[in-house]
Amino acid sequence: MVHKGFWGKLPKPIIGLSPMDGITDASFRHILAKHGKPDVMYTEFVNVEGLARGAVKMLNHFIFEKSEHPIVAQIYGNEIESFYKVALMACHLGFDGIDINMGCPANKVARRNSGAGLIRVPNHAQKIIRMVKKAVQDWSEGITLEEADLRPKNILALRKMSPRAGARKKLPVSVKTRTGIDAIIAEEWVKVLLEEEPAVIAMHGRTLKQMYTGDANWEVLGKVAKIVKKTKTLFLGNGDVKTLEEAKQRIETYGTDGVLIGRATCGNPWFFKNHIPTPHERAKVAIEHCRYYEKVVGGTAFYSLRSHLGWYIKGFDGAKDLRIRLMLSNSTEEVERIFNDFFKNNKI
Ligand SMILES: Cc1cc2nc3c(=O)[nH]c(=O)nc-3n(C[C@H](O)[C@H](O)[C@H](O)COP(=O)(O)O)c2cc1C
């Protein structure tokens, strides 16, 4: 049976934030929830083998706050037992859903038959979905972290992060994938996934081999949508959507239940409410983003915010110097000072 959970309650069409490693972290999601919330958000992907073996630092990717609901934890890997354990962790932390990444094309991921590499091993991919479904079922029936044999180090970190366990509800399980490995096999592939009755299948209209080159193939996504429509599973198209208007057109033309949007939201947390911010608003929110990052995610890797800063000032007149200074910044205080100097010296 398809268990849709919160997905079934979302108004259609669904317009969600696509997961992006290194981008859709707790600070960006916080900013989005405040300035233009999508219908659903996903975390960055988290490696199940690493986390299950005790790399608790990875739990940073699972930080979220109330305002971000509904939020889906995205996980990736190959080892079935590790999927089970990390799925239980997501249940404990109070996520609304769990998504299995079957789309990452990065060589270090896909060559181990993780991410998009799972398209190569359909039987194994099916077993993973089954195992994650078993975890959410066991959670809803009351299994404890100890009974599930999680490492004490993980249990300690999880209870510190979330002293109260998430509700004993059964989370919906979804899959995000691509159209194939070297060649497009989207129609056969989606049928394999549908046998496991996931709540949602989101598909990026490129093969693994294409990485991010060429155009996302929406004609293929349209064909897949027709197949998925015959079932209770929801289907979200993904790839190259640049505006909200375009999102609606694609949904209508290709008959998907919704879309996920990734890169077009970079530096544009107003995307989902179609607001065009002034340069002053952009600066204010960029500073807010940095401040939240320092407070919640951890200030040591402040440099990871620099790409966000570059995106926030896209389209600023005379921003060459501003960009150079921001690319060297190391703290929110510094970013604030740099923007103040810029506005003092430029009449914007
Ligand atoms: C920097 C970057 C990181 C990404 N990380 C993830 C990820 O962690 N999980 C995932 O499913 N997809 C990931 N993706 C893929 C996006 O979710 C999305 O499928 C892809 O960018 C196409 O959508 P877009 O054209 O709207 O950006 C990533 C994409 C980019 C550019």
JSON list of C-alpha atoms in Angstrom, two decimals, residues 155-243:
[
{"chain": "A", "resi": 155, "resn": "ILE", "atom": "CA", "xyz": [22.10, 7.47, 20.55]},
{"chain": "A", "resi": 156, "resn": "LEU", "atom": "CA", "xyz": [23.80, 10.03, 22.77]},
{"chain": "A", "resi": 157, "resn": "ALA", "atom": "CA", "xyz": [24.10, 12.55, 19.96]},
{"chain": "A", "resi": 158, "resn": "LEU", "atom": "CA", "xyz": [20.51, 12.03, 18.83]},
{"chain": "A", "resi": 159, "resn": "ARG", "atom": "CA", "xyz": [19.11, 12.50, 22.36]},
{"chain": "A", "resi": 160, "resn": "LYS", "atom": "CA", "xyz": [21.22, 15.62, 22.78]},
{"chain": "A", "resi": 161, "resn": "MET", "atom": "CA", "xyz": [19.91, 17.03, 19.54]},
{"chain": "A", "resi": 162, "resn": "SER", "atom": "CA", "xyz": [16.34, 16.02, 20.20]},
{"chain": "A", "resi": 163, "resn": "PRO", "atom": "CA", "xyz": [15.68, 15.04, 23.83]},
{"chain": "A", "resi": 164, "resn": "ARG", "atom": "CA", "xyz": [12.12, 14.04, 23.01]},
{"chain": "A", "resi": 165, "resn": "ALA", "atom": "CA", "xyz": [11.68, 11.38, 20.38]},
{"chain": "A", "resi": 166, "resn": "GLY", "atom": "CA", "xyz": [9.58, 12.27, 17.32]},
{"chain": "A", "resi": 167, "resn": "ALA", "atom": "CA", "xyz": [5.94, 11.19, 17.32]},
{"chain": "A", "resi": 168, "resn": "ARG", "atom": "CA", "xyz": [5.42, 7.49, 16.74]},
{"chain": "A", "resi": 169, "resn": "LYS", "atom": "CA", "xyz": [3.86, 8.16, 13.36]},
{"chain": "A", "resi": 170, "resn": "LYS", "atom": "CA", "xyz": [4.70, 6.25, 10.22]},
{"chain": "A", "resi": 171, "resn": "LEU", "atom": "CA", "xyz": [6.73, 8.48, 7.90]},
{"chain": "A", "resi": 172, "resn": "PRO", "atom": "CA", "xyz": [6.18, 8.36, 4.15]},
{"chain": "A", "resi": 173, "resn": "VAL", "atom": "CA", "xyz": [9.14, 7.10, 2.11]},
{"chain": "A", "resi": 174, "resn": "SER", "atom": "CA", "xyz": [10.03, 8.71, -1.21]},
{"chain": "A", "resi": 175, "resn": "VAL", "atom": "CA", "xyz": [12.74, 8.40, -3.88]},
{"chain": "A", "resi": 176, "resn": "LYS", "atom": "CA", "xyz": [14.58, 11.04, -5.89]},
{"chain": "A", "resi": 177, "resn": "THR", "atom": "CA", "xyz": [16.27, 9.78, -9.01]},
{"chain": "A", "resi": 178, "resn": "ARG", "atom": "CA", "xyz": [17.37, 10.40, -12.62]},
{"chain": "A", "resi": 179, "resn": "THR", "atom": "CA", "xyz": [16.26, 9.17, -16.03]},
{"chain": "A", "resi": 180, "resn": "GLY", "atom": "CA", "xyz": [18.98, 6.51, -16.38]},
{"chain": "A", "resi": 181, "resn": "ILE", "atom": "CA", "xyz": [22.70, 5.79, -16.27]},
{"chain": "A", "resi": 182, "resn": "ASP", "atom": "CA", "xyz": [24.12, 6.19, -19.81]},
{"chain": "A", "resi": 183, "resn": "ALA", "atom": "CA", "xyz": [20.89, 6.02, -21.71]},
{"chain": "A", "resi": 184, "resn": "ILE", "atom": "CA", "xyz": [17.35, 7.03, -20.84]},
{"chain": "A", "resi": 185, "resn": "ILE", "atom": "CA", "xyz": [15.51, 4.11, -19.25]},
{"chain": "A", "resi": 186, "resn": "ALA", "atom": "CA", "xyz": [13.14, 6.25, -17.21]},
{"chain": "A", "resi": 187, "resn": "GLU", "atom": "CA", "xyz": [9.98, 4.33, -18.09]},
{"chain": "A", "resi": 188, "resn": "GLU", "atom": "CA", "xyz": [11.37, 0.90, -17.19]},
{"chain": "A", "resi": 189, "resn": "TRP", "atom": "CA", "xyz": [13.12, 2.28, -14.12]},
{"chain": "A", "resi": 190, "resn": "VAL", "atom": "CA", "xyz": [10.07, 4.00, -12.71]},
{"chain": "A", "resi": 191, "resn": "LYS", "atom": "CA", "xyz": [8.11, 0.75, -12.99]},
{"chain": "A", "resi": 192, "resn": "VAL", "atom": "CA", "xyz": [10.76, -0.95, -10.84]},
{"chain": "A", "resi": 193, "resn": "LEU", "atom": "CA", "xyz": [10.40, 1.79, -8.22]},
{"chain": "A", "resi": 194, "resn": "LEU", "atom": "CA", "xyz": [6.60, 1.69, -8.34]},
{"chain": "A", "resi": 195, "resn": "GLU", "atom": "CA", "xyz": [6.63, -1.99, -7.36]},
{"chain": "A", "resi": 196, "resn": "GLU", "atom": "CA", "xyz": [7.78, -0.81, -3.92]},
{"chain": "A", "resi": 197, "resn": "GLU", "atom": "CA", "xyz": [4.96, 1.73, -3.67]},
{"chain": "A", "resi": 198, "resn": "PRO", "atom": "CA", "xyz": [6.85, 4.84, -2.54]},
{"chain": "A", "resi": 199, "resn": "ALA", "atom": "CA", "xyz": [4.82, 7.90, -1.53]},
{"chain": "A", "resi": 200, "resn": "VAL", "atom": "CA", "xyz": [6.59, 10.09, -4.09]},
{"chain": "A", "resi": 201, "resn": "ILE", "atom": "CA", "xyz": [9.03, 9.70, -6.94]},
{"chain": "A", "resi": 202, "resn": "ALA", "atom": "CA", "xyz": [10.89, 12.86, -7.92]},
{"chain": "A", "resi": 203, "resn": "MET", "atom": "CA", "xyz": [12.85, 12.63, -11.14]},
{"chain": "A", "resi": 204, "resn": "HIS", "atom": "CA", "xyz": [15.55, 14.91, -12.48]},
{"chain": "A", "resi": 205, "resn": "GLY", "atom": "CA", "xyz": [15.32, 14.85, -16.28]},
{"chain": "A", "resi": 206, "resn": "ARG", "atom": "CA", "xyz": [18.95, 13.93, -16.88]},
{"chain": "A", "resi": 207, "resn": "THR", "atom": "CA", "xyz": [20.91, 10.67, -16.87]},
{"chain": "A", "resi": 208, "resn": "LEU", "atom": "CA", "xyz": [23.84, 10.03, -14.54]},
{"chain": "A", "resi": 209, "resn": "LYS", "atom": "CA", "xyz": [26.22, 10.43, -17.46]},
{"chain": "A", "resi": 210, "resn": "GLN", "atom": "CA", "xyz": [24.85, 13.87, -18.28]},
{"chain": "A", "resi": 211, "resn": "MET", "atom": "CA", "xyz": [25.59, 15.12, -14.75]},
{"chain": "A", "resi": 212, "resn": "TYR", "atom": "CA", "xyz": [24.35, 18.70, -15.16]},
{"chain": "A", "resi": 213, "resn": "THR", "atom": "CA", "xyz": [25.08, 19.16, -18.88]},
{"chain": "A", "resi": 214, "resn": "GLY", "atom": "CA", "xyz": [22.53, 19.65, -21.66]},
{"chain": "A", "resi": 215, "resn": "ASP", "atom": "CA", "xyz": [18.89, 20.27, -20.87]},
{"chain": "A", "resi": 216, "resn": "ALA", "atom": "CA", "xyz": [16.63, 18.34, -18.53]},
{"chain": "A", "resi": 217, "resn": "ASN", "atom": "CA", "xyz": [14.41, 16.17, -20.72]},
{"chain": "A", "resi": 218, "resn": "TRP", "atom": "CA", "xyz": [10.88, 17.13, -19.78]},
{"chain": "A", "resi": 219, "resn": "GLU", "atom": "CA", "xyz": [9.36, 15.12, -22.64]},
{"chain": "A", "resi": 220, "resn": "VAL", "atom": "CA", "xyz": [10.63, 11.99, -20.88]},
{"chain": "A", "resi": 221, "resn": "LEU", "atom": "CA", "xyz": [9.35, 13.27, -17.53]},
{"chain": "A", "resi": 222, "resn": "GLY", "atom": "CA", "xyz": [5.94, 13.71, -19.19]},
{"chain": "A", "resi": 223, "resn": "LYS", "atom": "CA", "xyz": [5.96, 10.05, -20.28]},
{"chain": "A", "resi": 224, "resn": "VAL", "atom": "CA", "xyz": [6.94, 8.93, -16.79]},
{"chain": "A", "resi": 225, "resn": "ALA", "atom": "CA", "xyz": [4.19, 11.09, -15.28]},
{"chain": "A", "resi": 226, "resn": "LYS", "atom": "CA", "xyz": [1.62, 9.15, -17.34]},
{"chain": "A", "resi": 227, "resn": "ILE", "atom": "CA", "xyz": [2.86, 5.85, -15.92]},
{"chain": "A", "resi": 228, "resn": "VAL", "atom": "CA", "xyz": [2.93, 7.09, -12.33]},
{"chain": "A", "resi": 229, "resn": "LYS", "atom": "CA", "xyz": [-0.53, 8.64, -12.69]},
{"chain": "A", "resi": 230, "resn": "LYS", "atom": "CA", "xyz": [-2.01, 5.14, -12.90]},
{"chain": "A", "resi": 231, "resn": "THR", "atom": "CA", "xyz": [-0.84, 4.49, -9.33]},
{"chain": "A", "resi": 232, "resn": "LYS", "atom": "CA", "xyz": [-1.28, 6.15, -5.91]},
{"chain": "A", "resi": 233, "resn": "THR", "atom": "CA", "xyz": [2.33, 7.39, -5.93]},
{"chain": "A", "resi": 234, "resn": "LEU", "atom": "CA", "xyz": [2.90, 11.11, -6.58]},
{"chain": "A", "resi": 235, "resn": "PHE", "atom": "CA", "xyz": [5.32, 12.25, -9.26]},
{"chain": "A", "resi": 236, "resn": "LEU", "atom": "CA", "xyz": [7.46, 15.40, -9.16]},
{"chain": "A", "resi": 237, "resn": "GLY", "atom": "CA", "xyz": [9.46, 16.60, -12.16]},
{"chain": "A", "resi": 238, "resn": "ASN", "atom": "CA", "xyz": [12.78, 18.31, -11.71]},
{"chain": "A", "resi": 239, "resn": "GLY", "atom": "CA", "xyz": [15.40, 20.13, -13.72]},
{"chain": "A", "resi": 240, "resn": "ASP", "atom": "CA", "xyz": [16.13, 23.60, -15.09]},
{"chain": "A", "resi": 241, "resn": "VAL", "atom": "CA", "xyz": [12.99, 25.34, -13.78]},
{"chain": "A", "resi": 242, "resn": "LYS", "atom": "CA", "xyz": [13.94, 28.99, -13.43]},
{"chain": "A", "resi": 243, "resn": "THR", "atom": "CA", "xyz": [10.76, 30.78, -12.37]}
]
